Coordinates of C-alpha atoms in Angstrom, one line a residue:
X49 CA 2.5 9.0 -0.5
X50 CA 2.6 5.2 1.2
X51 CA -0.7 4.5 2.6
X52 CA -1.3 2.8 6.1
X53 CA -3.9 0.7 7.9
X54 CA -5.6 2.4 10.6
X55 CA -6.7 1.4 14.2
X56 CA -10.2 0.7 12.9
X57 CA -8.8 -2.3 11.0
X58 CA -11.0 -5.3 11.6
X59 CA -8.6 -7.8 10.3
X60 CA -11.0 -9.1 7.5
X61 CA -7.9 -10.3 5.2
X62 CA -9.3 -8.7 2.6
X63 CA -6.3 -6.3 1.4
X64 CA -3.1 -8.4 1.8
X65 CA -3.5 -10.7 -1.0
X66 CA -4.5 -7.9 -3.5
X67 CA -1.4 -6.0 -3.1
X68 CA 1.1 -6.7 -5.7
X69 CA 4.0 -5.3 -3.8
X70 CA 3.3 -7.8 -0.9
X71 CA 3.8 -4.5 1.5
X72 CA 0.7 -5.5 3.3
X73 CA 1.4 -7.7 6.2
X74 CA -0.4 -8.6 9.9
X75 CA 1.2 -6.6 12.6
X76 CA 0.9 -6.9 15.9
X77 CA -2.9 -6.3 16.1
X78 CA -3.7 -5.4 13.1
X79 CA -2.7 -5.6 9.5
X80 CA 0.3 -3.2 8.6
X81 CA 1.5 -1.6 5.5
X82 CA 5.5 -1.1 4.7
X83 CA 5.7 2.0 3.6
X84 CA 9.2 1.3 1.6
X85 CA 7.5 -1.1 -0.6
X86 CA 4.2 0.7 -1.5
X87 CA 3.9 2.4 -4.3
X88 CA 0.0 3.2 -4.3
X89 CA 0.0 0.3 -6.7
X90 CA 1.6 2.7 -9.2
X91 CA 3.4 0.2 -11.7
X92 CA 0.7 -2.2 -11.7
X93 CA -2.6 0.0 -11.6
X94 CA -4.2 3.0 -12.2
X95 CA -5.3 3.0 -8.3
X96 CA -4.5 1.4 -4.7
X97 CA -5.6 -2.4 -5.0
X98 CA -6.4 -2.3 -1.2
X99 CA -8.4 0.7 -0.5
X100 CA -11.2 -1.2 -3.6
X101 CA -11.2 -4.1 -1.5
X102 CA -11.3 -2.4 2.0
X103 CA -15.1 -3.0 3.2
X104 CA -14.5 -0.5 6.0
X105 CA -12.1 2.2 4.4
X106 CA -9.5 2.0 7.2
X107 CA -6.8 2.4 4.6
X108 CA -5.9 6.3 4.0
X109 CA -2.7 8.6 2.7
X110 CA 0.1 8.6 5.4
X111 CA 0.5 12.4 6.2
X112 CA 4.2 11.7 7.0
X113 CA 5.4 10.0 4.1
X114 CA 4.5 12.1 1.0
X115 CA 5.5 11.1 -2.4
X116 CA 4.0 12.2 -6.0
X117 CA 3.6 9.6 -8.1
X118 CA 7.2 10.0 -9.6
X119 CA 8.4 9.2 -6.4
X120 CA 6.3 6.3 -6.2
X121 CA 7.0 5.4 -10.2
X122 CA 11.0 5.1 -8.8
X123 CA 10.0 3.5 -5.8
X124 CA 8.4 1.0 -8.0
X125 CA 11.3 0.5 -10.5
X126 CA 14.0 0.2 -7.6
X127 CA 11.6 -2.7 -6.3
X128 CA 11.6 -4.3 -9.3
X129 CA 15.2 -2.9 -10.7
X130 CA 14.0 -1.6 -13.4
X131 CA 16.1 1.1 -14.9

């Protein structure tokens, strides 16, 4: 599944510049993940870049967008057109 930022985001800059997808971005308050370009770092690591970073573990699963890590393997090669 994507993940998303939650309202207990502090804005610390920490996990946009470590994701590879650039799907992290600043939102209106606080910092925002597009869910149609994360892949849960599959494709480039074993294991979410921003939740490592995340000094406050504000970053979790998004309940409403569930994906297995084919899903997010495809995801990742449509991003990349891969074939």
């Amino acid at each position: 599944m994507a993940l998303k930022i939650d309202e207990t985001c502090i804005n610390c800059d920490m996990c946009e510049p470590e994701c590879p997808n650039e799907a992290i971005t600043f939102g209106a308050e606080i910092y925002e993940i597009a869910s149609d370009k994360c892949t849960e770092c599959v494709g480039h690591y074993d294991e979410p870049q921003c939740t490592l970073v995340c000094p406050i573990d504000c970053i979790e699963p998004d309940p409403e967008l569930v994906e297995d890590k084919q899903t997010l393997q495809e995801k990742f090669n449509r991003i990349y057109q891969l074939s």
